[in-house]
mmCIF file of C-alpha atoms and ligand atoms in Angstrom:
data_model
loop_
_atom_site.group_PDB
_atom_site.id
_atom_site.type_symbol
_atom_site.label_atom_id
_atom_site.label_comp_id
_atom_site.label_asym_id
_atom_site.label_seq_id
_atom_site.Cartn_x
_atom_site.Cartn_y
_atom_site.Cartn_z
ATOM 1 C CA MET A 1 17.201 1.494 4.321
ATOM 2 C CA ILE A 2 15.507 -1.903 4.774
ATOM 3 C CA GLN A 3 17.932 -4.798 5.271
ATOM 4 C CA SER A 4 15.580 -7.550 6.332
ATOM 5 C CA ILE A 5 11.922 -8.300 6.897
ATOM 6 C CA ASP A 6 10.878 -11.161 9.184
ATOM 7 C CA ILE A 7 7.289 -12.406 9.091
ATOM 8 C CA ILE A 8 5.406 -14.391 11.708
ATOM 9 C CA SER A 9 2.461 -16.374 10.298
ATOM 10 C CA ILE A 10 0.723 -19.736 10.590
ATOM 11 C CA PHE A 11 0.926 -19.938 6.772
ATOM 12 C CA PRO A 12 4.554 -18.995 6.008
ATOM 13 C CA GLU A 13 4.422 -20.918 2.692
ATOM 14 C CA MET A 14 1.864 -18.364 1.391
ATOM 15 C CA PHE A 15 4.788 -15.977 0.858
ATOM 16 C CA ASP A 16 6.920 -18.299 -1.322
ATOM 17 C CA PRO A 17 5.386 -17.596 -4.771
ATOM 18 C CA VAL A 18 5.302 -13.821 -4.225
ATOM 19 C CA LEU A 19 8.909 -13.708 -3.048
ATOM 20 C CA LYS A 20 10.033 -15.516 -6.207
ATOM 21 C CA VAL A 21 8.547 -13.258 -8.878
ATOM 22 C CA SER A 22 8.136 -9.652 -9.912
ATOM 23 C CA ILE A 23 9.691 -6.613 -8.294
ATOM 24 C CA THR A 24 9.768 -8.210 -4.860
ATOM 25 C CA GLY A 25 11.464 -11.311 -6.238
ATOM 26 C CA ARG A 26 14.024 -9.201 -8.092
ATOM 27 C CA ALA A 27 14.792 -7.162 -4.962
ATOM 28 C CA ILE A 28 15.327 -10.384 -3.016
ATOM 29 C CA SER A 29 17.413 -12.212 -5.649
ATOM 30 C CA LYS A 30 19.576 -9.097 -6.021
ATOM 31 C CA GLY A 31 20.178 -9.350 -2.293
ATOM 32 C CA ALA A 32 18.680 -5.885 -1.813
ATOM 33 C CA VAL A 33 16.415 -7.178 0.946
ATOM 34 C CA ILE A 34 16.168 -10.426 2.920
ATOM 35 C CA VAL A 35 12.632 -11.677 3.617
ATOM 36 C CA ARG A 36 12.219 -14.500 6.111
ATOM 37 C CA PRO A 37 8.777 -16.023 6.754
ATOM 38 C CA HIS A 38 8.546 -17.933 10.070
ATOM 39 C CA ASN A 39 5.985 -20.468 11.247
ATOM 40 C CA LEU A 40 4.200 -19.346 14.419
ATOM 41 C CA ARG A 41 3.689 -23.038 15.322
ATOM 42 C CA ASP A 42 7.448 -23.352 15.815
ATOM 43 C CA TYR A 43 7.050 -21.053 18.834
ATOM 44 C CA THR A 44 4.304 -23.033 20.576
ATOM 45 C CA THR A 45 5.134 -25.299 23.515
ATOM 46 C CA ASP A 46 2.098 -27.597 23.795
ATOM 47 C CA ARG A 47 1.762 -31.036 22.200
ATOM 48 C CA HIS A 48 -0.849 -29.818 19.674
ATOM 49 C CA ARG A 49 1.132 -26.711 18.708
ATOM 50 C CA THR A 50 -1.934 -24.554 19.457
ATOM 51 C CA THR A 51 -1.995 -20.988 18.077
ATOM 52 C CA ASP A 52 -5.611 -19.942 18.852
ATOM 53 C CA ASP A 53 -8.339 -20.307 21.454
ATOM 54 C CA THR A 54 -11.892 -19.160 22.239
ATOM 55 C CA PRO A 55 -12.398 -15.536 23.371
ATOM 56 C CA TYR A 56 -12.943 -14.746 27.068
ATOM 57 C CA GLY A 57 -16.468 -13.417 27.500
ATOM 58 C CA GLY A 58 -17.768 -15.584 24.698
ATOM 59 C CA GLY A 59 -18.576 -14.740 21.118
ATOM 60 C CA SER A 60 -17.952 -16.282 17.742
ATOM 61 C CA GLY A 61 -14.620 -17.290 16.275
ATOM 62 C CA MET A 62 -11.180 -17.818 17.705
ATOM 63 C CA VAL A 63 -8.471 -15.458 18.949
ATOM 64 C CA MET A 64 -4.741 -15.833 18.246
ATOM 65 C CA LEU A 65 -2.913 -16.801 21.426
ATOM 66 C CA LEU A 66 -0.553 -14.182 22.818
ATOM 67 C CA GLU A 67 2.194 -16.478 24.111
ATOM 68 C CA PRO A 68 3.404 -18.032 20.820
ATOM 69 C CA MET A 69 3.503 -14.525 19.249
ATOM 70 C CA VAL A 70 5.529 -13.106 22.143
ATOM 71 C CA ARG A 71 7.960 -16.047 22.052
ATOM 72 C CA ALA A 72 8.385 -15.672 18.288
ATOM 73 C CA VAL A 73 9.042 -11.918 18.547
ATOM 74 C CA ALA A 74 11.598 -12.415 21.327
ATOM 75 C CA ALA A 75 13.384 -15.254 19.525
ATOM 76 C CA LEU A 76 13.596 -13.373 16.214
ATOM 77 C CA GLU A 77 14.865 -10.165 17.811
ATOM 78 C CA THR A 78 17.504 -12.165 19.708
ATOM 79 C CA GLN A 79 18.514 -13.939 16.490
ATOM 80 C CA TYR A 80 18.477 -11.009 14.038
ATOM 81 C CA GLY A 81 18.501 -7.831 16.131
ATOM 82 C CA ARG A 82 16.000 -5.167 17.075
ATOM 83 C CA ALA A 83 13.204 -4.579 14.540
ATOM 84 C CA ARG A 84 10.276 -2.217 14.087
ATOM 85 C CA LYS A 85 7.449 -4.556 14.971
ATOM 86 C CA ILE A 86 4.205 -4.214 13.028
ATOM 87 C CA VAL A 87 1.002 -6.158 13.466
ATOM 88 C CA LEU A 88 -1.317 -6.346 10.457
ATOM 89 C CA ALA A 89 -4.937 -5.965 11.561
ATOM 90 C CA PRO A 90 -8.186 -4.456 10.225
ATOM 91 C CA THR A 91 -8.218 -2.069 13.224
ATOM 92 C CA GLY A 92 -4.794 -0.626 12.319
ATOM 93 C CA ARG A 93 -3.853 2.750 10.878
ATOM 94 C CA PRO A 94 -4.412 2.890 7.122
ATOM 95 C CA LEU A 95 -1.390 2.115 4.936
ATOM 96 C CA THR A 96 -0.466 5.140 2.809
ATOM 97 C CA GLN A 97 2.513 5.978 0.601
ATOM 98 C CA LYS A 98 3.655 8.357 3.351
ATOM 99 C CA LEU A 99 3.747 5.497 5.865
ATOM 100 C CA VAL A 100 5.506 3.213 3.338
ATOM 101 C CA ARG A 101 8.224 5.878 2.930
ATOM 102 C CA GLU A 102 8.588 6.188 6.687
ATOM 103 C CA LEU A 103 8.903 2.399 7.118
ATOM 104 C CA SER A 104 11.421 2.200 4.237
ATOM 105 C CA LYS A 105 13.890 4.099 6.459
ATOM 106 C CA GLU A 106 14.008 1.255 9.018
ATOM 107 C CA GLU A 107 16.761 -1.384 8.907
ATOM 108 C CA ARG A 108 14.625 -4.268 10.131
ATOM 109 C CA LEU A 109 10.909 -4.927 10.092
ATOM 110 C CA LEU A 110 9.064 -7.715 11.859
ATOM 111 C CA LEU A 111 5.565 -8.275 10.486
ATOM 112 C CA ILE A 112 3.020 -10.200 12.535
ATOM 113 C CA CYS A 113 0.093 -11.733 10.646
ATOM 114 C CA GLY A 114 -3.094 -12.778 12.366
ATOM 115 C CA ARG A 115 -5.797 -15.209 11.317
ATOM 116 C CA TYR A 116 -9.200 -16.045 12.796
ATOM 117 C CA GLU A 117 -11.226 -13.213 14.335
ATOM 118 C CA GLY A 118 -8.258 -11.312 15.700
ATOM 119 C CA MET A 119 -5.481 -11.163 18.239
ATOM 120 C CA ASP A 120 -5.200 -10.909 21.981
ATOM 121 C CA GLU A 121 -5.256 -7.156 22.684
ATOM 122 C CA ARG A 122 -2.127 -7.416 24.842
ATOM 123 C CA ILE A 123 -0.055 -7.875 21.644
ATOM 124 C CA HIS A 124 0.155 -4.082 21.604
ATOM 125 C CA ARG A 125 2.608 -4.183 24.519
ATOM 126 C CA TYR A 126 5.101 -5.873 22.176
ATOM 127 C CA VAL A 127 4.668 -4.028 18.871
ATOM 128 C CA ASP A 128 5.304 -0.527 17.523
ATOM 129 C CA ASP A 129 2.493 -0.167 14.968
ATOM 130 C CA GLU A 130 -0.757 -1.717 13.836
ATOM 131 C CA ILE A 131 -1.494 -1.342 10.122
ATOM 132 C CA SER A 132 -4.541 -2.039 7.910
ATOM 133 C CA ILE A 133 -4.530 -1.994 4.107
ATOM 134 C CA GLY A 134 -8.123 -0.788 3.773
ATOM 135 C CA ASP A 135 -11.720 -1.082 4.831
ATOM 136 C CA PHE A 136 -12.524 -4.567 3.570
ATOM 137 C CA VAL A 137 -12.397 -7.906 5.340
ATOM 138 C CA LEU A 138 -9.735 -10.477 4.455
ATOM 139 C CA THR A 139 -9.065 -13.853 6.048
ATOM 140 C CA GLY A 140 -5.697 -12.904 7.535
ATOM 141 C CA GLY A 141 -2.753 -10.539 7.620
ATOM 142 C CA GLU A 142 -0.607 -12.466 5.097
ATOM 143 C CA LEU A 143 -1.843 -10.681 1.963
ATOM 144 C CA PRO A 144 -1.602 -7.268 3.688
ATOM 145 C CA ALA A 145 1.998 -8.136 4.686
ATOM 146 C CA MET A 146 2.781 -8.960 1.041
ATOM 147 C CA VAL A 147 1.187 -5.681 -0.058
ATOM 148 C CA LEU A 148 3.431 -3.807 2.360
ATOM 149 C CA ILE A 149 6.540 -5.743 1.236
ATOM 150 C CA ASP A 150 5.746 -4.974 -2.420
ATOM 151 C CA ALA A 151 5.342 -1.264 -1.678
ATOM 152 C CA LEU A 152 8.649 -1.252 0.242
ATOM 153 C CA ALA A 153 10.585 -3.282 -2.367
ATOM 154 C CA ARG A 154 9.925 -0.795 -5.161
ATOM 155 C CA LEU A 155 11.474 1.991 -3.078
ATOM 156 C CA ILE A 156 14.821 0.176 -2.764
ATOM 157 C CA PRO A 157 17.303 1.979 -5.060
ATOM 158 C CA GLY A 158 18.034 -0.070 -8.190
ATOM 159 C CA VAL A 159 14.974 -2.322 -7.838
ATOM 160 C CA LEU A 160 12.908 -0.447 -10.420
ATOM 161 C CA HIS A 161 14.428 0.091 -13.871
ATOM 162 C CA ASN A 162 13.260 3.678 -13.935
ATOM 163 C CA GLU A 163 13.125 5.482 -10.634
ATOM 164 C CA HIS A 164 9.498 6.308 -9.881
ATOM 165 C CA SER A 165 10.257 8.216 -6.713
ATOM 166 C CA LEU A 166 9.534 11.653 -8.144
ATOM 167 C CA GLU A 167 6.201 10.498 -9.557
ATOM 168 C CA ASP A 168 5.424 9.037 -6.162
ATOM 169 C CA GLU A 169 6.033 12.466 -4.648
ATOM 170 C CA SER A 170 3.434 13.843 -7.034
ATOM 171 C CA PHE A 171 0.994 11.163 -5.866
ATOM 172 C CA GLU A 172 1.797 12.175 -2.334
ATOM 173 C CA SER A 173 1.005 15.738 -3.396
ATOM 174 C CA GLY A 174 -2.507 14.429 -3.727
ATOM 175 C CA LEU A 175 -3.687 13.936 -7.327
ATOM 176 C CA LEU A 176 -4.522 10.798 -9.274
ATOM 177 C CA GLU A 177 -2.416 10.163 -12.354
ATOM 178 C CA TYR A 178 -3.357 11.440 -15.814
ATOM 179 C CA PRO A 179 -4.548 8.880 -18.427
ATOM 180 C CA GLN A 180 -1.870 7.119 -20.500
ATOM 181 C CA TYR A 181 -1.967 5.653 -24.006
ATOM 182 C CA SER A 182 0.314 3.581 -26.216
ATOM 183 C CA ARG A 183 0.063 2.038 -29.710
ATOM 184 C CA PRO A 184 -2.100 1.853 -31.736
ATOM 185 C CA SER A 185 -3.206 5.472 -32.090
ATOM 186 C CA GLU A 186 -6.693 4.231 -32.986
ATOM 187 C CA SER A 187 -8.352 1.056 -31.732
ATOM 188 C CA ASP A 188 -11.896 -0.075 -32.590
ATOM 189 C CA GLY A 189 -12.824 3.528 -33.406
ATOM 190 C CA HIS A 190 -11.281 4.892 -30.201
ATOM 191 C CA ALA A 191 -8.491 7.375 -30.876
ATOM 192 C CA VAL A 192 -5.713 8.560 -28.584
ATOM 193 C CA PRO A 193 -6.356 12.245 -27.676
ATOM 194 C CA ALA A 194 -4.855 14.305 -30.535
ATOM 195 C CA VAL A 195 -2.845 16.542 -28.195
ATOM 196 C CA LEU A 196 -0.646 13.571 -27.194
ATOM 197 C CA LEU A 197 0.380 13.098 -30.860
ATOM 198 C CA SER A 198 0.957 16.832 -31.415
ATOM 199 C CA GLY A 199 4.528 17.013 -30.186
ATOM 200 C CA ASN A 200 3.633 20.237 -28.345
ATOM 201 C CA HIS A 201 5.092 19.470 -24.947
ATOM 202 C CA GLU A 202 3.671 22.534 -23.199
ATOM 203 C CA GLN A 203 0.153 21.636 -24.400
ATOM 204 C CA ILE A 204 0.709 18.011 -23.374
ATOM 205 C CA ARG A 205 1.798 19.091 -19.899
ATOM 206 C CA ARG A 206 -1.305 21.282 -19.504
ATOM 207 C CA TRP A 207 -3.638 18.529 -20.807
ATOM 208 C CA ARG A 208 -2.164 15.995 -18.398
ATOM 209 C CA ARG A 209 -2.455 18.353 -15.448
ATOM 210 C CA GLN A 210 -6.065 19.107 -16.431
ATOM 211 C CA GLN A 211 -6.931 15.393 -16.699
ATOM 212 C CA ALA A 212 -5.308 14.637 -13.342
ATOM 213 C CA LEU A 213 -7.348 17.441 -11.739
ATOM 214 C CA ILE A 214 -10.651 16.415 -13.344
ATOM 215 C CA ARG A 215 -10.202 12.721 -12.580
ATOM 216 C CA THR A 216 -9.323 13.421 -8.975
ATOM 217 C CA ARG A 217 -12.386 15.685 -8.575
ATOM 218 C CA GLU A 218 -14.633 12.990 -10.106
ATOM 219 C CA ARG A 219 -13.229 9.851 -8.512
ATOM 220 C CA ARG A 220 -11.582 10.976 -5.302
ATOM 221 C CA PRO A 221 -13.366 14.019 -3.886
ATOM 222 C CA ASP A 222 -11.584 13.259 -0.589
ATOM 223 C CA LEU A 223 -8.170 13.832 -2.221
ATOM 224 C CA PHE A 224 -9.417 16.755 -4.300
ATOM 225 C CA SER A 225 -10.650 18.784 -1.320
ATOM 226 C CA ALA A 226 -7.212 18.437 0.282
ATOM 227 C CA VAL A 227 -5.321 19.823 -2.762
ATOM 228 C CA THR A 228 -4.187 23.443 -2.935
ATOM 229 C CA LEU A 229 -5.033 24.583 -6.478
ATOM 230 C CA SER A 230 -2.749 26.978 -8.337
ATOM 231 C CA GLU A 231 -4.086 29.791 -10.521
ATOM 232 C CA GLU A 232 -3.341 27.623 -13.569
ATOM 233 C CA ASP A 233 -5.172 24.662 -12.007
ATOM 234 C CA ARG A 234 -8.305 26.799 -11.604
ATOM 235 C CA ARG A 235 -8.104 27.912 -15.246
ATOM 236 C CA LEU A 236 -7.651 24.322 -16.467
ATOM 237 C CA ILE A 237 -10.664 23.164 -14.464
ATOM 238 C CA ALA A 238 -12.818 26.094 -15.625
ATOM 239 C CA ALA A 239 -11.799 25.451 -19.247
ATOM 240 C CA TRP A 240 -12.750 21.787 -18.920
ATOM 241 C CA ASP A 241 -16.124 22.573 -17.344
ATOM 242 C CA ALA A 242 -16.893 25.123 -20.087
ATOM 243 C CA GLU A 243 -16.218 22.453 -22.739
ATOM 244 C CA GLN A 244 -18.617 19.939 -21.235
ATOM 245 C CA PRO A 245 -22.027 19.611 -22.949
ATOM 246 C CA GLY A 246 -25.134 19.926 -20.767
ATOM 247 C CA ARG A 247 -23.416 22.193 -18.257
ATOM 248 C CA ARG A 248 -25.495 24.600 -16.223
ATOM 249 C CA THR A 249 -24.016 28.026 -15.588
ATOM 250 C CA MET A 250 -25.169 30.594 -13.028
ATOM 251 C CA GLU A 251 -26.759 32.630 -15.859
ATOM 252 C CA MET A 252 -28.924 29.665 -16.884
ATOM 253 C CA THR A 253 -30.194 29.079 -13.343
ATOM 254 C CA PRO A 254 -33.672 30.577 -12.988
HETATM 255 C C1 LIG B 1 -15.831 -9.197 13.288
HETATM 256 C C2 LIG B 1 -14.681 -8.267 13.154
HETATM 257 N N1 LIG B 1 -13.750 -8.668 12.094
HETATM 258 C C3 LIG B 1 -13.062 -7.445 11.608
HETATM 259 C C4 LIG B 1 -13.816 -6.773 10.522
HETATM 260 C C5 LIG B 1 -12.776 -9.628 12.637
HETATM 261 C C6 LIG B 1 -11.652 -9.940 11.726
HETATM 262 C C7 LIG B 1 -11.870 -10.369 10.424
HETATM 263 C C8 LIG B 1 -10.805 -10.681 9.584
HETATM 264 C C9 LIG B 1 -10.343 -9.828 12.169
HETATM 265 C C10 LIG B 1 -9.293 -10.149 11.335
HETATM 266 C C11 LIG B 1 -9.519 -10.563 10.041
HETATM 267 C C12 LIG B 1 -8.383 -10.897 9.150
HETATM 268 N N2 LIG B 1 -7.834 -9.675 8.524
HETATM 269 C C13 LIG B 1 -6.607 -9.227 8.782
HETATM 270 O O1 LIG B 1 -5.907 -9.838 9.564
HETATM 271 C C14 LIG B 1 -6.142 -7.996 8.189
HETATM 272 C C15 LIG B 1 -6.768 -7.053 7.305
HETATM 273 C C16 LIG B 1 -8.070 -7.028 6.716
HETATM 274 O O2 LIG B 1 -8.923 -7.916 6.856
HETATM 275 N N3 LIG B 1 -8.380 -5.951 5.930
HETATM 276 C C17 LIG B 1 -7.500 -4.932 5.678
HETATM 277 N N4 LIG B 1 -6.291 -4.920 6.213
HETATM 278 C C18 LIG B 1 -5.938 -5.983 7.008
HETATM 279 S S1 LIG B 1 -4.461 -6.123 7.775
HETATM 280 C C19 LIG B 1 -4.871 -7.555 8.488
#
């Protein structure tokens, strides 16, 4: 269970608003988790408090200096105890719910955020993992660190009003969620699917399973190909396909 998360960044104040509000803020104010952002500049030793320099071999941009990072890591582990040390970087392993669950079992995390074009490769001698939040380019590791903290905070028991953990398991089982509706039952000519108002819970369960399957096939073929379909799943998919106008069956193919 996570006790504390330390963060090393040149913009520690970026974390303040996020730590105050929402689920993360609630987890922190309840004392469920302690989050401490630290300024990398406090671990520099030169007069200008330098945290970056030009890359050996040339090229554009700047590279985060190794030494301030290493000093910060050492100081924080001495002060607060051993932590699982994670560097946020676009070259890291993709963040998944499975990895979030694994990290949620640690007592302490130490997150290292980079800026500029990247970090000195030797940082890997001092850290346990390198994590990315997806294949898009941000300006630094601060937002990815906040994404990770948010995902971890909602797994702390008592942080969410209703425990989502079982639903999460179903996401981990590999399907997107079914569509949801609330009041009104009709809006601007768009009605809520009648089955959801029927009170027939077995039919509702089947409809939701069918929608989850169809959506996943349409939007996330990568997830869909990894799912093991039950006999019922196959029937629900076949029934959906048969209902769709403009379908082409084998018989129609010349
Ligand atoms: C020219 C190569 N660039 C990588 C595509 C260099 C580079 C750009 C931006 C290196 C670091 C960054 C800042 N991004 C992060 O630190 C980062 C990140 C991201 O940009 N996307 C997804 N996950 C993450 S985790 C850290």
